[in-house]
């Protein structure tokens, strides 16, 4: 495998960039400290990854090496003045993000864990749409319709490890989570209140026993939805560095 050696070289290039950053006059002391912290962590991440590569990806390793060289070459006052401080700081930050996400490309076990989290999010959101259809509440149905596009976009972006998908997922999860709690609370209350049970049976044009079964199904689906979205929320945060 060639990837470990290239990743090791990437870490070395980053480490030799630090003295250049320290000599910069176009950055304030605070900005230099900010850049150096990112470079140090990125170098540590690449060096640690080089020792434990499971999936050889020479092309991606070369990409990281070129980016490290680009950062080093840009770490002189003349280049920063020409390209702009904003671009330089963004490149330093990107280097850190690359180093954090790289383990998902070179270590298959991390990708397997991430895919499990994605599936939980996918099934949890699917249950949300099922619940809103079964709960027969117009307001929730309209809410689900409004959320449909951002939820679908989040699923597509998460699959491609896009940072936008992560943001959309976290903005979409609260309403399905609250919906699950509402459905559970209502189902439990209705199962213990004969008058509500009778109203539901009449609305469904079915027997009381059918209404009880219907509510039991709603309650189970809501519980599963809450479990899946809770686990997905924790998992997405744990694997947040996978998304670029």
mmCIF file of C-alpha atoms in Angstrom:
data_model
loop_
_atom_site.group_PDB
_atom_site.id
_atom_site.type_symbol
_atom_site.label_atom_id
_atom_site.label_comp_id
_atom_site.label_asym_id
_atom_site.label_seq_id
_atom_site.Cartn_x
_atom_site.Cartn_y
_atom_site.Cartn_z
ATOM 1 C CA UNK A 1 0.000 0.000 0.000
ATOM 2 C CA UNK A 2 1.234 3.461 -0.919
ATOM 3 C CA UNK A 3 -1.290 5.472 1.093
ATOM 4 C CA UNK A 4 0.487 5.186 4.492
ATOM 5 C CA UNK A 5 3.725 6.663 3.114
ATOM 6 C CA UNK A 6 1.878 9.499 1.374
ATOM 7 C CA UNK A 7 -0.108 10.299 4.505
ATOM 8 C CA UNK A 8 3.114 10.297 6.521
ATOM 9 C CA UNK A 9 4.632 12.713 3.994
ATOM 10 C CA UNK A 10 1.521 14.890 4.283
ATOM 11 C CA UNK A 11 1.985 15.090 8.047
ATOM 12 C CA UNK A 12 5.654 15.996 7.584
ATOM 13 C CA UNK A 13 4.817 18.778 5.120
ATOM 14 C CA UNK A 14 2.310 20.215 7.586
ATOM 15 C CA UNK A 15 4.812 20.123 10.438
ATOM 16 C CA UNK A 16 7.410 21.954 8.359
ATOM 17 C CA UNK A 17 4.755 24.587 7.604
ATOM 18 C CA UNK A 18 4.542 25.674 11.252
ATOM 19 C CA UNK A 19 7.850 27.636 11.307
ATOM 20 C CA UNK A 20 6.680 29.523 8.226
ATOM 21 C CA UNK A 21 3.431 30.461 9.952
ATOM 22 C CA UNK A 22 5.332 31.680 12.992
ATOM 23 C CA UNK A 23 7.309 34.105 10.790
ATOM 24 C CA UNK A 24 4.244 35.590 9.075
ATOM 25 C CA UNK A 25 3.701 39.312 9.450
ATOM 26 C CA UNK A 26 0.411 39.466 7.542
ATOM 27 C CA UNK A 27 -1.396 37.584 10.349
ATOM 28 C CA UNK A 28 -1.997 38.704 13.906
ATOM 29 C CA UNK A 29 -0.590 36.616 16.777
ATOM 30 C CA UNK A 30 -4.083 35.301 17.484
ATOM 31 C CA UNK A 31 -4.579 34.277 13.850
ATOM 32 C CA UNK A 32 -1.179 32.562 13.752
ATOM 33 C CA UNK A 33 -2.057 30.582 16.893
ATOM 34 C CA UNK A 34 -5.390 29.609 15.292
ATOM 35 C CA UNK A 35 -3.658 28.362 12.136
ATOM 36 C CA UNK A 36 -0.896 26.521 14.023
ATOM 37 C CA UNK A 37 -3.435 24.684 16.202
ATOM 38 C CA UNK A 38 -5.185 23.415 13.106
ATOM 39 C CA UNK A 39 -1.977 22.430 11.359
ATOM 40 C CA UNK A 40 -0.707 20.547 14.420
ATOM 41 C CA UNK A 41 -3.929 18.593 14.830
ATOM 42 C CA UNK A 42 -4.103 17.842 11.099
ATOM 43 C CA UNK A 43 -0.524 16.547 11.132
ATOM 44 C CA UNK A 44 -1.264 14.338 14.157
ATOM 45 C CA UNK A 45 -4.418 13.008 12.500
ATOM 46 C CA UNK A 46 -2.659 12.128 9.232
ATOM 47 C CA UNK A 47 0.285 10.526 11.036
ATOM 48 C CA UNK A 48 -2.016 8.476 13.244
ATOM 49 C CA UNK A 49 -4.046 7.405 10.229
ATOM 50 C CA UNK A 50 -0.892 6.409 8.325
ATOM 51 C CA UNK A 51 -0.190 3.793 11.012
ATOM 52 C CA UNK A 52 -3.641 2.215 10.674
ATOM 53 C CA UNK A 53 -4.673 2.327 6.997
ATOM 54 C CA UNK A 54 -7.032 -0.514 6.102
ATOM 55 C CA UNK A 55 -8.261 0.685 2.722
ATOM 56 C CA UNK A 56 -5.596 1.858 0.278
ATOM 57 C CA UNK A 57 -6.701 5.038 -1.530
ATOM 58 C CA UNK A 58 -3.634 6.455 -3.230
ATOM 59 C CA UNK A 59 -5.561 9.081 -5.194
ATOM 60 C CA UNK A 60 -7.145 10.596 -2.078
ATOM 61 C CA UNK A 61 -3.839 10.446 -0.172
ATOM 62 C CA UNK A 62 -2.180 12.337 -3.029
ATOM 63 C CA UNK A 63 -4.963 14.934 -2.868
ATOM 64 C CA UNK A 64 -4.251 15.535 0.828
ATOM 65 C CA UNK A 65 -0.518 15.771 0.115
ATOM 66 C CA UNK A 66 -1.103 18.378 -2.612
ATOM 67 C CA UNK A 67 -3.333 20.401 -0.286
ATOM 68 C CA UNK A 68 -0.656 20.289 2.412
ATOM 69 C CA UNK A 69 1.931 21.512 -0.105
ATOM 70 C CA UNK A 70 -0.470 24.244 -1.214
ATOM 71 C CA UNK A 71 -0.870 25.400 2.383
ATOM 72 C CA UNK A 72 2.886 25.364 2.933
ATOM 73 C CA UNK A 73 3.590 27.308 -0.270
ATOM 74 C CA UNK A 74 0.929 29.842 0.674
ATOM 75 C CA UNK A 75 2.372 30.327 4.165
ATOM 76 C CA UNK A 76 4.458 33.343 3.169
ATOM 77 C CA UNK A 77 3.423 36.983 3.396
ATOM 78 C CA UNK A 78 3.687 37.602 -0.333
ATOM 79 C CA UNK A 79 1.296 34.741 -1.192
ATOM 80 C CA UNK A 80 -1.201 35.666 1.532
ATOM 81 C CA UNK A 81 -1.263 39.258 0.322
ATOM 82 C CA UNK A 82 -1.788 38.053 -3.253
ATOM 83 C CA UNK A 83 -4.404 35.384 -2.555
ATOM 84 C CA UNK A 84 -6.054 37.036 0.449
ATOM 85 C CA UNK A 85 -6.017 36.272 4.155
ATOM 86 C CA UNK A 86 -9.545 34.851 4.045
ATOM 87 C CA UNK A 87 -8.565 32.216 1.482
ATOM 88 C CA UNK A 88 -5.485 31.250 3.494
ATOM 89 C CA UNK A 89 -7.407 30.827 6.758
ATOM 90 C CA UNK A 90 -10.063 28.817 4.940
ATOM 91 C CA UNK A 91 -7.406 26.508 3.501
ATOM 92 C CA UNK A 92 -5.914 25.930 6.965
ATOM 93 C CA UNK A 93 -9.361 25.087 8.324
ATOM 94 C CA UNK A 94 -10.076 22.791 5.361
ATOM 95 C CA UNK A 95 -6.843 20.927 6.024
ATOM 96 C CA UNK A 96 -8.045 20.103 9.519
ATOM 97 C CA UNK A 97 -11.444 18.996 8.229
ATOM 98 C CA UNK A 98 -9.777 16.745 5.646
ATOM 99 C CA UNK A 99 -7.634 15.130 8.348
ATOM 100 C CA UNK A 100 -10.669 14.446 10.541
ATOM 101 C CA UNK A 101 -12.801 12.967 7.767
ATOM 102 C CA UNK A 102 -9.992 10.890 6.229
ATOM 103 C CA UNK A 103 -10.492 7.928 8.578
ATOM 104 C CA UNK A 104 -13.863 7.257 6.927
ATOM 105 C CA UNK A 105 -12.070 6.735 3.611
ATOM 106 C CA UNK A 106 -9.083 4.723 4.837
ATOM 107 C CA UNK A 107 -10.759 2.705 7.601
ATOM 108 C CA UNK A 108 -13.851 0.770 6.382
ATOM 109 C CA UNK A 109 -15.112 0.064 9.933
ATOM 110 C CA UNK A 110 -15.789 3.770 10.440
ATOM 111 C CA UNK A 111 -17.835 3.893 7.231
ATOM 112 C CA UNK A 112 -19.823 0.838 8.343
ATOM 113 C CA UNK A 113 -20.720 2.606 11.600
ATOM 114 C CA UNK A 114 -21.687 5.750 9.713
ATOM 115 C CA UNK A 115 -23.928 3.788 7.334
ATOM 116 C CA UNK A 116 -25.726 2.219 10.318
ATOM 117 C CA UNK A 117 -26.426 5.707 11.671
ATOM 118 C CA UNK A 118 -27.669 6.821 8.251
ATOM 119 C CA UNK A 119 -30.052 3.857 8.043
ATOM 120 C CA UNK A 120 -31.468 4.655 11.486
ATOM 121 C CA UNK A 121 -32.078 8.239 10.386
ATOM 122 C CA UNK A 122 -33.684 7.024 7.153
ATOM 123 C CA UNK A 123 -36.012 4.535 8.894
ATOM 124 C CA UNK A 124 -36.822 7.009 11.687
ATOM 125 C CA UNK A 125 -37.900 9.663 9.184
ATOM 126 C CA UNK A 126 -39.863 7.078 7.205
ATOM 127 C CA UNK A 127 -41.783 6.200 10.363
ATOM 128 C CA UNK A 128 -42.469 9.899 10.913
ATOM 129 C CA UNK A 129 -44.307 10.065 7.570
ATOM 130 C CA UNK A 130 -46.165 6.825 8.370
ATOM 131 C CA UNK A 131 -47.238 8.228 11.754
ATOM 132 C CA UNK A 132 -48.489 11.501 10.326
ATOM 133 C CA UNK A 133 -50.574 9.518 7.829
ATOM 134 C CA UNK A 134 -52.027 7.214 10.483
ATOM 135 C CA UNK A 135 -52.569 9.842 13.178
ATOM 136 C CA UNK A 136 -55.149 11.597 10.962
ATOM 137 C CA UNK A 137 -54.182 15.105 12.047
ATOM 138 C CA UNK A 138 -54.349 17.752 9.325
ATOM 139 C CA UNK A 139 -51.810 20.047 10.991
ATOM 140 C CA UNK A 140 -49.233 17.243 11.289
ATOM 141 C CA UNK A 141 -49.950 16.156 7.722
ATOM 142 C CA UNK A 142 -49.235 19.683 6.468
ATOM 143 C CA UNK A 143 -46.082 19.848 8.609
ATOM 144 C CA UNK A 144 -44.861 16.539 7.164
ATOM 145 C CA UNK A 145 -45.526 17.848 3.666
ATOM 146 C CA UNK A 146 -43.483 21.001 4.361
ATOM 147 C CA UNK A 147 -40.636 18.960 5.881
ATOM 148 C CA UNK A 148 -40.599 16.424 3.047
ATOM 149 C CA UNK A 149 -38.209 18.361 0.806
ATOM 150 C CA UNK A 150 -35.555 19.225 3.467
ATOM 151 C CA UNK A 151 -35.727 15.664 4.820
ATOM 152 C CA UNK A 152 -35.227 14.134 1.358
ATOM 153 C CA UNK A 153 -32.392 16.586 0.634
ATOM 154 C CA UNK A 154 -30.771 15.726 3.968
ATOM 155 C CA UNK A 155 -30.923 12.011 3.146
ATOM 156 C CA UNK A 156 -29.301 12.527 -0.253
ATOM 157 C CA UNK A 157 -26.602 14.822 1.152
ATOM 158 C CA UNK A 158 -25.855 12.585 4.149
ATOM 159 C CA UNK A 159 -25.322 9.663 1.792
ATOM 160 C CA UNK A 160 -22.652 11.738 0.015
ATOM 161 C CA UNK A 161 -21.203 12.909 3.363
ATOM 162 C CA UNK A 162 -22.162 16.506 2.690
ATOM 163 C CA UNK A 163 -22.107 18.954 5.594
ATOM 164 C CA UNK A 164 -25.362 20.488 4.353
ATOM 165 C CA UNK A 165 -27.055 17.125 4.929
ATOM 166 C CA UNK A 166 -25.920 17.135 8.549
ATOM 167 C CA UNK A 167 -27.316 20.644 9.077
ATOM 168 C CA UNK A 168 -30.614 19.754 7.386
ATOM 169 C CA UNK A 169 -30.915 16.568 9.445
ATOM 170 C CA UNK A 170 -30.475 18.408 12.748
ATOM 171 C CA UNK A 171 -32.939 21.102 11.693
ATOM 172 C CA UNK A 172 -35.518 18.469 10.652
ATOM 173 C CA UNK A 173 -35.264 15.986 13.559
ATOM 174 C CA UNK A 174 -37.002 18.059 16.324
ATOM 175 C CA UNK A 175 -40.490 18.084 14.735
ATOM 176 C CA UNK A 176 -40.593 14.306 14.020
ATOM 177 C CA UNK A 177 -39.291 13.746 17.558
ATOM 178 C CA UNK A 178 -42.055 15.901 19.083
ATOM 179 C CA UNK A 179 -44.586 14.159 16.824
ATOM 180 C CA UNK A 180 -43.504 10.783 18.180
ATOM 181 C CA UNK A 181 -43.957 11.992 21.763
ATOM 182 C CA UNK A 182 -47.412 13.427 20.936
ATOM 183 C CA UNK A 183 -48.579 10.204 19.298
ATOM 184 C CA UNK A 184 -47.303 8.081 22.183
ATOM 185 C CA UNK A 185 -48.927 10.317 24.789
ATOM 186 C CA UNK A 186 -52.227 10.364 22.912
ATOM 187 C CA UNK A 187 -52.249 6.597 22.326
ATOM 188 C CA UNK A 188 -51.606 5.817 25.994
ATOM 189 C CA UNK A 189 -54.279 8.282 27.118
ATOM 190 C CA UNK A 190 -56.823 6.980 24.602
ATOM 191 C CA UNK A 191 -56.238 3.336 25.536
ATOM 192 C CA UNK A 192 -57.077 4.202 29.140
ATOM 193 C CA UNK A 193 -60.133 6.335 28.360
ATOM 194 C CA UNK A 194 -63.231 4.445 27.109
ATOM 195 C CA UNK A 195 -64.883 7.648 25.838
ATOM 196 C CA UNK A 196 -61.912 8.487 23.589
ATOM 197 C CA UNK A 197 -61.763 4.879 22.421
ATOM 198 C CA UNK A 198 -65.415 5.042 21.415
ATOM 199 C CA UNK A 199 -64.852 8.296 19.508
ATOM 200 C CA UNK A 200 -61.917 6.774 17.618
ATOM 201 C CA UNK A 201 -63.914 3.621 16.803
ATOM 202 C CA UNK A 202 -66.755 5.770 15.432
ATOM 203 C CA UNK A 203 -64.346 7.919 13.393
ATOM 204 C CA UNK A 204 -62.779 4.780 11.894
ATOM 205 C CA UNK A 205 -66.177 3.065 11.508
ATOM 206 C CA UNK A 206 -64.713 0.062 13.291
ATOM 207 C CA UNK A 207 -65.123 -1.815 16.565
ATOM 208 C CA UNK A 208 -63.619 -0.843 19.918
ATOM 209 C CA UNK A 209 -61.161 -3.740 19.716
ATOM 210 C CA UNK A 210 -59.995 -2.521 16.295
ATOM 211 C CA UNK A 211 -59.488 0.975 17.716
ATOM 212 C CA UNK A 212 -57.427 -0.502 20.558
ATOM 213 C CA UNK A 213 -55.247 -2.399 18.100
ATOM 214 C CA UNK A 214 -54.903 0.718 15.944
ATOM 215 C CA UNK A 215 -53.717 2.774 18.925
ATOM 216 C CA UNK A 216 -51.345 0.011 20.006
ATOM 217 C CA UNK A 217 -49.758 0.033 16.556
ATOM 218 C CA UNK A 218 -49.455 3.826 16.666
ATOM 219 C CA UNK A 219 -47.802 3.624 20.077
ATOM 220 C CA UNK A 220 -45.266 1.003 18.945
ATOM 221 C CA UNK A 221 -44.432 2.925 15.762
ATOM 222 C CA UNK A 222 -43.973 6.138 17.760
ATOM 223 C CA UNK A 223 -41.693 4.368 20.254
ATOM 224 C CA UNK A 224 -39.564 2.907 17.449
ATOM 225 C CA UNK A 225 -39.416 6.293 15.685
ATOM 226 C CA UNK A 226 -38.251 8.004 18.885
ATOM 227 C CA UNK A 227 -35.607 5.335 19.455
ATOM 228 C CA UNK A 228 -34.274 5.513 15.889
ATOM 229 C CA UNK A 229 -34.139 9.324 15.782
ATOM 230 C CA UNK A 230 -32.493 9.512 19.213
ATOM 231 C CA UNK A 231 -29.797 7.017 18.214
ATOM 232 C CA UNK A 232 -29.397 8.752 14.831
ATOM 233 C CA UNK A 233 -28.994 12.169 16.491
ATOM 234 C CA UNK A 234 -26.277 10.881 18.810
ATOM 235 C CA UNK A 235 -24.606 8.965 15.978
ATOM 236 C CA UNK A 236 -24.597 11.922 13.596
ATOM 237 C CA UNK A 237 -22.959 14.071 16.249
ATOM 238 C CA UNK A 238 -20.398 11.357 17.006
ATOM 239 C CA UNK A 239 -19.549 11.076 13.299
ATOM 240 C CA UNK A 240 -19.932 14.789 12.492
ATOM 241 C CA UNK A 241 -16.347 15.005 11.232
ATOM 242 C CA UNK A 242 -17.208 12.615 8.392
ATOM 243 C CA UNK A 243 -19.147 15.362 6.648
ATOM 244 C CA UNK A 244 -17.468 17.983 4.472
#
